[in-house]
Amino acid sequence: MGHLTTLATCNLNQWALDFDGNQKRIIESIRQAKAAGASLRVGPELEITGYGLLDHFLEGDTFLHSWESLAEIIAHEECQDILLDIKLSLANDGNYREMRYFTPWKAVKLVEEYYLPRIITKVTGQNKVPIGDAVISTLDSCVGCETCEELFTPMSPHIPMSLDGVEIFTNSSGSHHELRKLDTRIDLIREATLKAGGIYLVSICNLFFVLVRVLEDNLMLKSGLRRLYYDGSCMIVINGRIVAQGSQFSLHDVEVVTATVDLEDVRSYRNSRSRGMQAKDSMPYHRIEVGISLSSNSEDVDPMVGPSKEIEFRYHVPEEEIALGPACFLWDYLRRSRQAGYFLPLSGGIDSCATAVIIHSMCRLVDQAIKKGDNPQVLADLLRIAGEEEDSEWRPKDPQEIAGRIFHTAYMGMKVNSSADTRGRARDLGKAIGSYHLNFDIDTVVSAVIAMCTAVTAFTPKYKMYGGTSVSNLALQNIQARLRMVLAYMFAQLLPTVRGRTKPGSLLVLGSANVDESLRGYLTKYDCSSADINPIGAISKTDLKRFILWSAKGFDMPLLQSFIDAPPTAELEPITDDYTQSDEVDMGMSYNELSMYGRLRKVDKLGPYGMWRKLLHEWGNMLSPQEIYEKTRSFFWYYSINRHKMTTVTPAYHAEQYSPDDNRFDLRPFVYPSFDYAYRKIERTIKAMGTAGTKRPEGAEKTE
């Protein structure tokens, strides 16, 4: 019989600056962990404050309330001794600016004394505690802590810790959701314990506090809803084997998972001569002695209780991630903003269709939670959002009834520009989802604006097909697009009153511009891409199409196939017998090409010359170097002249590595010079190639 111990980790749905709510969820997770017999609990990064405080981290009130909340937690009957967990590596790229608020600990394996504030001294009787890069030594094991960013670094702390005898690693993480990213996180965690051995407990969005006896907890954090969704998948791993896993997406505010592990399994796994040779040369960590045991005494062991079995890790395919991640994010956004629902301009195209289906997925999750009955908070939130009293007996019978109360859609057409097909698809989708749907034309409003322009300037703008210029043609399209934005906000504010709502609250407006159109700038500034939140703003057109195909079967909505079959069109120009506006024709490039440009620009960090060189290898079997140059130059032309649109882009759910979101993730100038220097270098290289520079490979077909 070995040394068995039960460990706990959890997902917590924390909220930035919600000290009361965060504290309540922390204590509830500790209660559940202790009820399951756990001797160690692992929790998320910054779980007291919530992760996404941004510049609120610099405020004295945040520091004060954090200590006050901590004092209340450790004074609670469920909680005992406390230490501080210090980060050595800070996330300082992409979505993160941690060095704006924090300073990494100054040295590896350095420990100092930290004088506690009086509010903590009153609770613990301690004047000071150790602070720094140390490990916790119990009577039967040793516990070390590393955080999210440290796991992703080449010299992760778990490596030297394992050589110094640390057997249990806790990782309180703040890792945001991104499509296909979970695989990387799991590979790193499994690789850590496959190589070093040990027990690894992961909590998403970790915190800087370690509670001894019931240590920390794992978290699913929405981070103040600042465009990032910190997904769950808390887990416990031993020697590369996953023995417990929490859900990646959930409406639960607290989810605790536990596993029983044998400490002897770690010791036998590490019993190798080569490991011992490295361990003898490792510098020791400062050990903080804790007079408790994580495992039970041998005479108290139940022979019928054994270690938890290995489980197969549960992954969601990207289509499911799109269905679940943004849906959970939008539910939190809605309930925490205390508004009355959502409003979506529904055009009959793929993008607004995808946004509507995500709302349908949200309504399905809410319906499932209510019928399951184990999460009363969901019903309480729905009653409030729908304008019902707390003691209302209304219970929705299906997701469509929920949508009918909180989701509003509108097709805002033009008699000449809009087709019966898009109008019909929007109507049918609204009916299938159950939204409160409006169908009307905006010709009178557009005509009024054009008439005013003519009255003021004596100039009447015309479409290009009717003898107008390119400038007037674009202006007429933009008038329609921007008026739709104005009308969307008008209806969002008034529809609750129109429908008889007497309680406060209006509708949040949803945008539906995909990541590729934002990258290219194929949108009108201050049109329907301008909204309160954009669920698909960092999702590619290719992934959205796959999501719609998946939803047609997964949600039993065969009508979605008609959205896939229809050519993408903005319908901002008149439809004639021989002309229908096409998005890809207008853009001068395909959505698949845009995805490639986006990844090369952002993920591979390439400019015009570097991108052209890379595309020679990607497209060289189809196109000549000259054709690839022309495509590269076309992309950078449109990208640079439209970059200013990203300075006002609607906050989007972050889901893609090449998002051009200028608010935080993709920081670039919004006025660019010409890239002539790079272009001349490309032209010289093509000229040096001779005929091969302009010759298409044998057998390659013309592609548009």
XYZ file of C-alpha atoms in Angstrom:
704
model
C 0.000 0.000 0.000
C 1.435 3.363 -1.032
C 0.895 6.924 0.144
C -2.533 7.822 -1.218
C -3.702 11.425 -1.244
C -6.727 13.145 -2.775
C -6.033 16.375 -4.640
C -8.456 18.964 -6.039
C -8.382 21.579 -8.756
C -11.215 23.624 -10.196
C -12.663 25.974 -12.787
C -13.859 29.284 -11.323
C -15.828 31.865 -13.274
C -14.265 34.942 -11.667
C -14.975 38.557 -12.598
C -12.503 41.436 -12.477
C -13.081 43.661 -9.392
C -15.981 41.490 -8.134
C -14.399 41.007 -4.713
C -17.621 39.751 -3.102
C -18.477 37.303 -5.874
C -14.897 36.115 -6.326
C -14.541 35.458 -2.604
C -17.817 33.534 -2.504
C -16.734 31.307 -5.404
C -13.291 30.706 -3.868
C -14.757 29.579 -0.549
C -17.364 27.406 -2.259
C -14.653 25.649 -4.253
C -12.677 25.039 -1.062
C -15.790 23.650 0.604
C -16.392 21.268 -2.290
C -12.739 20.191 -2.320
C -12.770 19.397 1.399
C -16.083 17.575 1.073
C -14.425 15.330 -1.523
C -11.655 14.538 0.940
C -8.971 16.638 -0.752
C -5.903 17.680 1.206
C -4.726 20.083 -1.517
C -6.716 22.549 -3.631
C -5.264 24.448 -6.574
C -6.807 27.718 -7.757
C -6.556 30.195 -10.627
C -4.333 33.154 -11.217
C -5.467 36.324 -9.467
C -8.660 34.645 -8.309
C -9.310 37.267 -5.612
C -9.210 40.244 -7.983
C -9.982 38.514 -11.272
C -7.361 38.521 -14.001
C -8.375 41.322 -16.379
C -8.085 44.426 -14.206
C -5.625 46.117 -16.577
C -4.772 49.563 -15.130
C -6.945 48.919 -12.065
C -3.961 46.859 -10.880
C -2.190 50.186 -10.302
C -4.847 51.508 -7.911
C -4.400 51.545 -4.156
C -7.985 50.370 -3.678
C -7.244 47.148 -5.567
C -4.274 46.416 -3.309
C -6.271 47.226 -0.165
C -9.383 45.247 -1.076
C -7.266 42.256 -2.096
C -5.729 42.061 1.378
C -9.124 42.624 3.000
C -10.686 39.859 0.944
C -7.740 37.568 1.668
C -8.151 38.190 5.391
C -11.806 37.197 5.196
C -10.948 34.042 3.250
C -8.258 32.792 5.654
C -10.449 33.644 8.648
C -13.225 31.473 7.225
C -13.679 28.077 8.859
C -12.894 26.324 5.571
C -9.489 27.987 5.133
C -6.155 27.945 6.938
C -2.466 28.960 6.569
C -1.371 31.041 3.596
C 1.718 31.798 1.491
C 2.372 34.023 -1.525
C 3.124 32.390 -4.912
C 5.559 34.527 -6.935
C 5.860 34.589 -10.733
C 9.330 34.492 -12.283
C 8.198 34.813 -15.926
C 5.539 37.333 -16.948
C 3.358 37.184 -20.056
C 4.216 40.341 -21.948
C 3.159 39.848 -25.566
C 0.014 39.340 -27.608
C -2.935 40.029 -25.303
C -0.803 40.494 -22.197
C 1.067 43.451 -20.648
C 1.871 42.005 -17.234
C 5.079 44.024 -16.862
C 2.965 47.170 -16.972
C 1.603 46.176 -13.561
C 4.008 43.659 -12.032
C 7.730 43.020 -11.658
C 9.120 39.482 -11.880
C 10.754 38.113 -8.740
C 14.349 39.279 -8.757
C 16.243 35.992 -8.562
C 15.810 32.253 -8.899
C 15.635 30.418 -5.538
C 15.825 33.690 -3.574
C 13.619 34.041 -0.490
C 13.115 37.109 1.703
C 10.841 38.085 4.565
C 7.685 40.030 3.829
C 5.985 42.109 6.525
C 2.259 41.526 6.503
C -0.357 44.272 6.728
C -2.062 44.569 10.099
C -5.342 43.237 8.747
C -3.654 39.875 8.093
C -1.707 39.923 11.360
C -4.997 40.213 13.262
C -6.178 36.980 11.654
C -3.012 34.852 11.661
C -0.951 36.341 14.460
C 1.991 36.545 12.050
C 4.017 39.707 11.479
C 5.965 38.406 8.519
C 6.116 35.462 6.121
C 8.632 34.088 3.603
C 8.291 35.477 0.100
C 10.112 34.356 -3.029
C 11.078 31.354 -5.119
C 10.581 28.547 -2.609
C 8.811 25.212 -2.253
C 6.476 23.869 0.428
C 7.662 20.840 2.335
C 4.962 18.749 4.015
C 5.616 15.786 6.317
C 5.235 13.343 3.430
C 5.925 15.256 0.179
C 7.018 18.515 -1.399
C 4.901 21.007 -3.367
C 6.138 23.534 -5.916
C 4.293 26.188 -7.899
C 4.704 27.468 -11.435
C 2.350 29.679 -13.359
C 0.914 29.785 -16.849
C 3.681 31.633 -18.673
C 6.398 29.654 -16.905
C 5.040 26.397 -18.334
C 5.523 27.819 -21.855
C 9.157 28.870 -21.295
C 12.189 26.683 -22.225
C 13.508 26.520 -18.646
C 10.269 25.916 -16.767
C 10.524 25.882 -12.946
C 9.135 22.338 -12.746
C 12.437 21.008 -14.160
C 14.815 22.192 -11.372
C 12.040 21.678 -8.809
C 11.658 18.034 -9.807
C 15.417 17.485 -9.493
C 15.220 18.928 -5.966
C 12.539 16.455 -4.927
C 9.319 18.371 -5.584
C 6.612 15.772 -6.272
C 3.499 17.914 -6.713
C 3.371 20.890 -9.076
C 0.529 23.398 -8.990
C -0.132 25.670 -11.956
C -2.582 28.494 -11.390
C -3.011 29.629 -14.957
C -4.449 32.543 -16.918
C -4.583 31.000 -20.370
C -7.153 32.460 -22.761
C -9.147 30.405 -25.234
C -7.972 30.295 -28.818
C -9.084 27.846 -31.479
C -6.915 24.705 -31.479
C -4.803 26.031 -28.582
C -5.802 23.470 -25.923
C -3.750 20.786 -27.678
C -0.566 22.786 -27.071
C -1.359 23.318 -23.401
C -2.046 19.610 -22.838
C 1.111 18.557 -24.686
C 3.239 20.816 -22.479
C 1.676 19.531 -19.260
C 1.975 15.880 -20.211
C 5.522 16.378 -21.451
C 6.448 18.050 -18.148
C 5.543 15.014 -16.061
C 6.559 12.440 -18.669
C 10.118 13.759 -18.522
C 10.390 14.882 -14.910
C 7.779 12.684 -13.246
C 5.379 14.086 -10.700
C 1.802 15.152 -10.129
C 0.648 18.258 -11.987
C -2.510 20.183 -11.061
C -3.660 22.880 -13.482
C -6.124 25.673 -12.859
C -6.959 28.182 -15.595
C -6.318 31.792 -14.562
C -4.193 31.216 -11.566
C -3.797 33.325 -8.532
C -0.859 34.414 -6.491
C -2.009 32.730 -3.291
C -1.404 29.196 -2.100
C -3.632 27.918 0.676
C -1.921 25.201 2.656
C -4.037 22.309 3.920
C -6.497 23.128 1.157
C -4.084 24.853 -1.225
C -5.335 26.413 -4.502
C -8.089 26.047 -7.127
C -8.434 25.914 -10.937
C -10.448 28.449 -12.876
C -12.549 29.323 -15.856
C -12.297 33.119 -15.945
C -14.008 35.667 -18.150
C -11.534 38.323 -17.003
C -13.879 41.274 -16.806
C -14.989 40.460 -20.338
C -12.130 42.298 -22.024
C -12.353 40.334 -25.306
C -10.709 37.243 -23.810
C -12.401 34.100 -22.569
C -10.286 32.060 -20.182
C -11.532 28.569 -20.792
C -11.488 25.740 -18.274
C -10.122 22.213 -18.639
C -8.624 22.101 -15.173
C -6.848 18.778 -14.828
C -4.696 16.494 -12.712
C -1.837 14.627 -14.405
C 0.573 12.072 -12.909
C 3.653 10.859 -14.766
C 2.126 11.898 -18.108
C -1.240 10.226 -17.416
C -4.373 12.369 -17.124
C -6.507 11.206 -14.184
C -9.010 14.093 -13.860
C -10.348 16.777 -16.180
C -12.890 19.569 -15.849
C -15.032 20.963 -18.646
C -13.503 23.422 -21.083
C -16.721 25.421 -21.511
C -19.486 25.646 -18.922
C -22.104 27.957 -17.398
C -21.164 26.770 -13.905
C -19.444 29.376 -11.728
C -17.657 26.715 -9.669
C -16.494 23.312 -10.877
C -14.206 21.172 -8.715
C -12.506 17.976 -9.882
C -10.537 15.598 -7.686
C -8.255 12.593 -8.088
C -6.665 10.150 -5.683
C -2.973 9.602 -6.458
C -0.184 7.536 -4.953
C 2.977 9.463 -4.071
C 4.949 6.215 -4.380
C 4.100 6.147 -8.105
C 6.102 9.353 -8.536
C 9.064 7.997 -6.594
C 9.230 4.743 -8.534
C 8.835 6.620 -11.856
C 11.844 8.798 -11.015
C 14.073 5.917 -9.977
C 16.708 6.120 -12.712
C 20.495 6.517 -12.541
C 20.714 9.348 -15.096
C 18.124 11.403 -13.212
C 20.028 10.875 -9.980
C 23.240 12.161 -11.578
C 21.499 15.409 -12.530
C 19.702 15.712 -9.201
C 22.911 15.533 -7.160
C 24.274 18.613 -8.951
C 21.089 20.718 -8.668
C 21.019 23.683 -6.307
C 18.400 23.257 -3.556
C 15.297 25.380 -3.139
C 14.466 27.051 0.151
C 11.916 24.803 1.839
C 9.035 26.206 3.841
C 8.176 23.571 6.408
C 4.485 22.811 6.923
C 3.605 20.432 9.718
C 0.916 18.490 7.882
C 0.685 15.375 5.757
C -1.127 15.266 2.430
C -1.557 11.487 2.598
C -3.339 9.424 5.219
C -1.593 7.375 7.882
C -1.019 3.779 6.790
C -3.317 2.438 9.525
C -6.134 4.708 8.282
C -5.942 3.574 4.665
C -9.057 1.975 3.193
C -7.879 -1.052 1.146
C -10.908 -0.620 -1.114
C -9.798 2.865 -2.199
C -7.155 3.015 -4.922
C -5.570 5.591 -7.198
C -7.724 7.200 -9.872
C -7.528 5.505 -13.264
C -6.138 7.182 -16.359
C -8.790 8.820 -18.528
C -8.794 9.815 -22.174
C -8.589 13.578 -22.504
C -11.689 15.144 -24.024
C -11.055 17.595 -26.869
C -13.600 19.667 -28.761
C -13.206 19.978 -32.523
C -12.785 23.616 -33.662
C -16.430 23.768 -34.789
C -17.543 22.840 -31.276
C -15.157 25.393 -29.804
C -16.875 28.100 -31.899
C -20.265 26.858 -30.754
C -19.385 26.753 -27.056
C -16.679 29.328 -26.283
C -18.368 32.470 -27.670
C -21.747 31.199 -26.381
C -20.496 31.036 -22.776
C -18.763 34.390 -23.229
C -21.949 36.028 -24.533
C -24.054 34.628 -21.692
C -21.668 36.145 -19.142
C -21.580 39.427 -21.049
C -25.370 39.603 -21.081
C -26.011 38.686 -17.460
C -23.190 40.819 -16.087
C -24.093 43.882 -18.140
C -27.668 43.543 -16.765
C -29.254 44.268 -20.134
C -32.409 42.847 -21.717
C -30.964 40.767 -24.560
C -29.209 40.972 -27.905
C -30.004 42.635 -31.230
C -28.447 41.384 -34.486
C -28.784 42.816 -38.016
C -29.411 39.599 -39.963
C -28.340 39.947 -43.609
C -28.953 36.430 -44.905
C -25.204 35.838 -45.317
C -22.743 33.505 -43.625
C -21.340 35.945 -41.064
C -24.545 37.155 -39.436
C -25.869 33.602 -39.747
C -22.886 32.308 -37.743
C -23.438 34.968 -35.084
C -27.113 34.009 -34.826
C -26.251 30.314 -34.530
C -23.813 31.116 -31.697
C -26.695 32.816 -29.877
C -28.778 29.697 -30.564
C -25.997 27.641 -28.987
C -26.064 29.976 -25.968
C -29.816 29.480 -25.619
C -29.329 25.708 -25.845
C -26.775 25.802 -23.015
C -29.130 27.894 -20.876
C -32.038 25.545 -21.615
C -29.932 22.482 -20.749
C -28.750 24.032 -17.471
C -32.308 24.911 -16.412
C -33.653 21.450 -17.202
C -30.736 19.725 -15.482
C -31.484 21.767 -12.368
C -28.003 21.749 -10.826
C -27.192 25.401 -11.572
C -29.967 27.639 -10.171
C -27.980 30.779 -10.989
C -28.709 30.292 -14.706
C -32.481 30.373 -14.160
C -32.210 33.370 -11.837
C -30.185 35.248 -14.452
C -32.595 34.345 -17.264
C -35.626 35.527 -15.284
C -33.950 38.865 -14.625
C -32.794 39.297 -18.238
C -36.259 38.445 -19.560
C -37.866 41.020 -17.236
C -39.574 38.452 -15.010
C -39.966 38.716 -11.247
C -37.669 36.648 -9.026
C -40.558 34.383 -8.013
C -41.908 34.018 -11.558
C -43.145 30.553 -12.466
C -42.221 30.975 -16.144
C -39.977 28.205 -17.393
C -38.920 28.038 -21.063
C -39.898 24.844 -22.845
C -37.028 24.986 -25.365
C -34.132 27.175 -26.624
C -36.453 28.874 -29.130
C -38.649 30.220 -26.327
C -35.570 31.631 -24.613
C -34.481 33.290 -27.866
C -37.962 34.730 -28.304
C -37.532 36.643 -25.063
C -33.906 37.805 -25.297
C -32.799 37.663 -28.968
C -33.935 40.154 -31.617
C -32.999 40.113 -35.300
C -33.783 42.392 -38.248
C -33.374 42.231 -42.000
C -32.814 45.813 -43.180
C -33.107 45.601 -46.945
C -33.207 47.813 -50.010
C -35.872 47.206 -52.661
C -33.396 47.249 -55.565
C -30.198 46.047 -53.909
C -31.506 43.218 -51.730
C -32.513 39.854 -53.108
C -35.480 37.710 -52.210
C -33.025 34.921 -51.398
C -31.189 36.769 -48.615
C -34.457 38.149 -47.244
C -35.931 34.658 -47.175
C -32.877 33.075 -45.562
C -32.869 35.717 -42.802
C -36.586 35.167 -42.159
C -36.270 31.375 -42.081
C -33.236 31.446 -39.791
C -34.960 33.805 -37.361
C -37.943 31.449 -37.252
C -35.775 28.352 -36.717
C -33.862 29.987 -33.865
C -36.948 31.595 -32.368
C -35.769 35.199 -32.442
C -38.085 38.202 -32.445
C -37.542 39.056 -36.121
C -38.189 42.280 -38.038
C -38.232 42.569 -41.842
C -38.236 46.046 -43.381
C -36.634 48.230 -46.071
C -34.556 51.337 -45.457
C -35.039 53.002 -48.893
C -36.891 56.001 -47.483
C -34.111 56.787 -45.013
C -31.381 56.341 -47.644
C -33.281 58.518 -50.115
C -33.680 61.232 -47.482
C -29.930 61.359 -46.862
C -29.146 61.478 -50.601
C -31.755 64.210 -51.090
C -30.156 66.256 -48.309
C -26.739 65.877 -49.984
C -28.200 67.073 -53.278
C -29.935 70.024 -51.608
C -26.712 71.130 -49.918
C -24.245 70.536 -52.781
C -26.396 70.469 -55.937
C -24.697 67.152 -56.685
C -26.553 63.845 -56.984
C -24.331 60.802 -56.371
C -24.918 57.837 -58.702
C -23.893 54.216 -58.807
C -21.080 53.473 -61.241
C -23.360 51.309 -63.392
C -25.606 54.352 -63.859
C -22.809 56.713 -64.891
C -21.417 57.604 -61.476
C -17.788 57.622 -60.383
C -16.023 55.076 -58.199
C -16.137 57.595 -55.366
C -19.888 58.175 -55.600
C -20.474 54.451 -56.025
C -18.646 53.729 -52.765
C -20.320 56.642 -50.976
C -23.796 55.298 -51.805
C -22.838 51.901 -50.425
C -21.478 53.461 -47.249
C -24.652 55.502 -46.720
C -26.690 52.293 -46.578
C -24.194 50.521 -44.342
C -23.935 53.367 -41.831
C -27.661 53.940 -41.675
C -28.112 50.281 -40.770
C -25.826 50.849 -37.777
C -27.891 53.865 -36.649
C -31.139 51.932 -37.057
C -29.708 48.912 -35.231
C -28.989 51.006 -32.154
C -32.392 52.698 -32.341
C -34.232 49.376 -32.358
C -31.917 47.942 -29.706
C -32.906 50.755 -27.392
C -36.627 50.809 -28.152
C -37.663 47.203 -28.819
C -37.860 46.180 -25.138
C -40.299 49.055 -24.565
C -42.191 48.222 -27.761
C -42.630 44.675 -26.464
C -43.977 45.865 -23.106
C -40.914 45.613 -20.887
C -41.276 47.808 -17.798
C -37.941 47.069 -16.144
C -34.670 48.832 -17.061
C -32.493 47.411 -19.801
C -31.998 47.715 -23.541
C -30.470 45.335 -26.086
C -26.785 44.836 -26.755
C -25.960 45.126 -30.459
C -23.983 42.294 -32.042
C -21.541 42.777 -34.900
C -20.694 40.137 -37.489
C -17.544 41.028 -39.435
C -15.098 38.115 -39.654
C -11.357 38.325 -39.034
C -10.410 38.145 -42.733
C -12.601 41.119 -43.710
C -11.166 43.152 -40.840
C -7.635 42.277 -41.939
C -8.329 43.376 -45.521
C -10.444 46.342 -44.382
C -13.452 45.075 -46.340
C -15.997 46.805 -44.150
C -17.434 50.273 -43.738
C -16.239 52.248 -40.767
C -19.243 52.745 -38.457
C -21.532 50.331 -40.254
C -23.064 47.165 -38.807
C -19.553 45.988 -38.002
C -19.754 48.657 -35.284
C -21.534 47.139 -32.313
C -21.200 46.412 -28.604
C -19.475 43.073 -29.153
C -18.529 40.926 -32.148
C -18.588 37.162 -31.430
C -16.901 36.251 -34.762
C -14.479 39.164 -35.160
C -11.461 36.888 -34.679
C -12.744 33.843 -36.560
C -11.855 33.174 -40.194
C -14.397 32.766 -42.982
C -13.120 29.238 -43.548
C -13.744 28.248 -39.914
C -17.157 29.929 -39.953
C -18.216 27.864 -42.961
C -17.082 24.697 -41.211
C -18.976 25.787 -38.109
C -22.182 26.306 -40.089
C -21.830 22.873 -41.721
C -21.254 21.293 -38.317
C -24.238 23.154 -36.832
C -26.545 21.990 -39.633
C -26.150 18.456 -38.271
C -25.211 19.126 -34.655
C -28.182 21.438 -34.073
C -30.478 19.716 -36.589
C -30.860 22.851 -38.733
C -30.735 21.712 -42.392
C -31.632 25.215 -43.619
C -28.052 26.263 -42.807
C -26.867 24.489 -45.951
C -28.504 27.247 -48.016
C -26.155 29.797 -46.382
C -23.148 27.700 -47.403
C -24.382 27.373 -50.992
C -25.042 31.109 -51.432
C -22.188 33.304 -52.779
C -21.027 35.920 -50.225
C -22.343 39.373 -51.135
C -22.756 42.710 -49.383
C -25.817 43.657 -51.529
C -24.941 47.338 -51.426
C -25.228 47.855 -55.200
C -28.318 47.385 -57.394
C -28.949 43.827 -58.638
C -29.452 43.564 -62.401
C -29.982 40.699 -64.823
C -26.246 40.378 -65.403
C -24.745 41.716 -62.155
C -24.803 40.692 -58.507
C -22.215 42.096 -56.140
C -19.663 39.516 -54.947
C -17.441 39.904 -51.874
C -14.415 38.035 -53.244
C -14.592 39.916 -56.573
C -14.796 43.246 -54.732
C -11.878 42.322 -52.459
C -9.700 41.081 -55.307
C -8.680 38.055 -53.265
C -10.279 34.928 -51.815
C -11.016 34.268 -48.155
C -8.552 31.369 -48.185
C -5.842 33.708 -49.452
C -6.711 36.214 -46.726
C -6.264 33.551 -44.049
C -2.825 32.805 -45.450
C -1.854 36.501 -45.545
C -3.089 36.954 -41.989
C -1.056 34.092 -40.548
C 2.105 35.103 -42.394
C 1.764 38.749 -41.333
C 0.983 38.182 -37.636
C 2.006 34.675 -36.599
C 5.110 34.361 -38.805
C 5.867 38.100 -38.397
C 6.573 38.767 -42.088
C 6.534 41.983 -44.094
C 5.999 42.227 -47.872
C 9.373 40.749 -48.865
C 9.315 37.960 -46.291
C 5.718 37.091 -47.181
C 6.525 36.918 -50.892
C 9.471 34.592 -50.182
C 7.273 32.356 -48.061
C 4.475 32.277 -50.635
C 6.938 31.181 -53.308
C 7.091 27.858 -51.448
C 3.352 27.749 -50.705
C 1.985 28.768 -54.104
C 4.986 28.223 -56.379
C 3.430 25.092 -57.894
C 0.419 27.124 -59.066
C 1.635 30.657 -59.774
C 4.689 32.409 -61.158
C 6.873 34.528 -58.825
C 5.509 37.616 -60.605
C 1.881 36.598 -59.941
C 2.669 35.896 -56.297
C 4.290 39.331 -56.076
C 1.177 40.973 -57.514
C -1.031 39.197 -54.985
C 1.283 40.101 -52.105
C 1.404 43.728 -53.217
C -2.382 43.855 -53.573
C -2.870 42.575 -50.037
C -0.467 45.054 -48.469
C -2.035 47.902 -50.433
C -5.521 47.228 -49.094
C -4.258 46.309 -45.631
C -2.302 49.556 -45.250
C -4.940 51.965 -46.593
C -7.636 50.370 -44.411
C -5.657 49.866 -41.213
C -7.254 52.976 -39.685
C -10.530 51.038 -39.458
C -9.004 48.786 -36.805
C -8.592 51.726 -34.407
C -12.370 51.766 -33.919
C -13.131 48.102 -34.532
C -15.758 46.554 -32.276
C -14.328 44.455 -29.430
C -14.315 40.861 -30.625
C -14.115 37.512 -28.903
C -10.439 36.610 -29.335
C -10.203 33.220 -31.075
C -7.472 33.454 -33.707
C -3.719 34.070 -33.651
C -3.799 36.468 -36.602
C -6.530 38.778 -35.332
C -5.841 42.379 -36.479
C -7.536 43.851 -33.372
C -5.730 47.162 -32.828
C -7.225 47.743 -29.375
C -4.761 45.445 -27.672
C -3.579 42.401 -29.597
C -2.139 43.701 -32.883
C -0.452 47.044 -32.280
C 0.468 48.740 -35.574
C 0.491 52.209 -37.167
C -2.770 53.254 -38.792
C -1.116 55.436 -41.443
C 1.469 53.634 -43.596
C 4.015 54.832 -46.150
C 4.399 52.905 -49.380
C 6.321 49.636 -49.163
C 8.401 50.652 -52.212
C 11.706 49.601 -50.647
C 10.494 46.009 -50.194
C 8.797 46.019 -53.610
C 12.004 47.061 -55.387
C 13.860 44.222 -53.700
C 11.231 41.738 -54.892
C 11.330 43.157 -58.424
C 15.121 42.855 -58.534
C 14.906 39.246 -57.383
C 12.282 38.411 -60.030
C 14.373 40.086 -62.722
C 17.390 38.011 -61.681
C 15.318 34.861 -62.167
C 15.001 35.536 -65.866
C 12.090 33.845 -67.629
C 11.452 31.704 -64.541
C 10.320 34.837 -62.725
C 7.277 35.304 -64.923
C 6.628 31.752 -66.074
C 3.899 29.717 -64.457
C 4.859 26.098 -63.565
C 3.990 23.419 -66.094
C 0.475 22.065 -65.579
C -0.624 24.913 -63.320
C -4.099 26.238 -64.048
C -5.172 29.828 -63.916
C -6.559 30.671 -60.442
C -8.515 33.737 -59.518
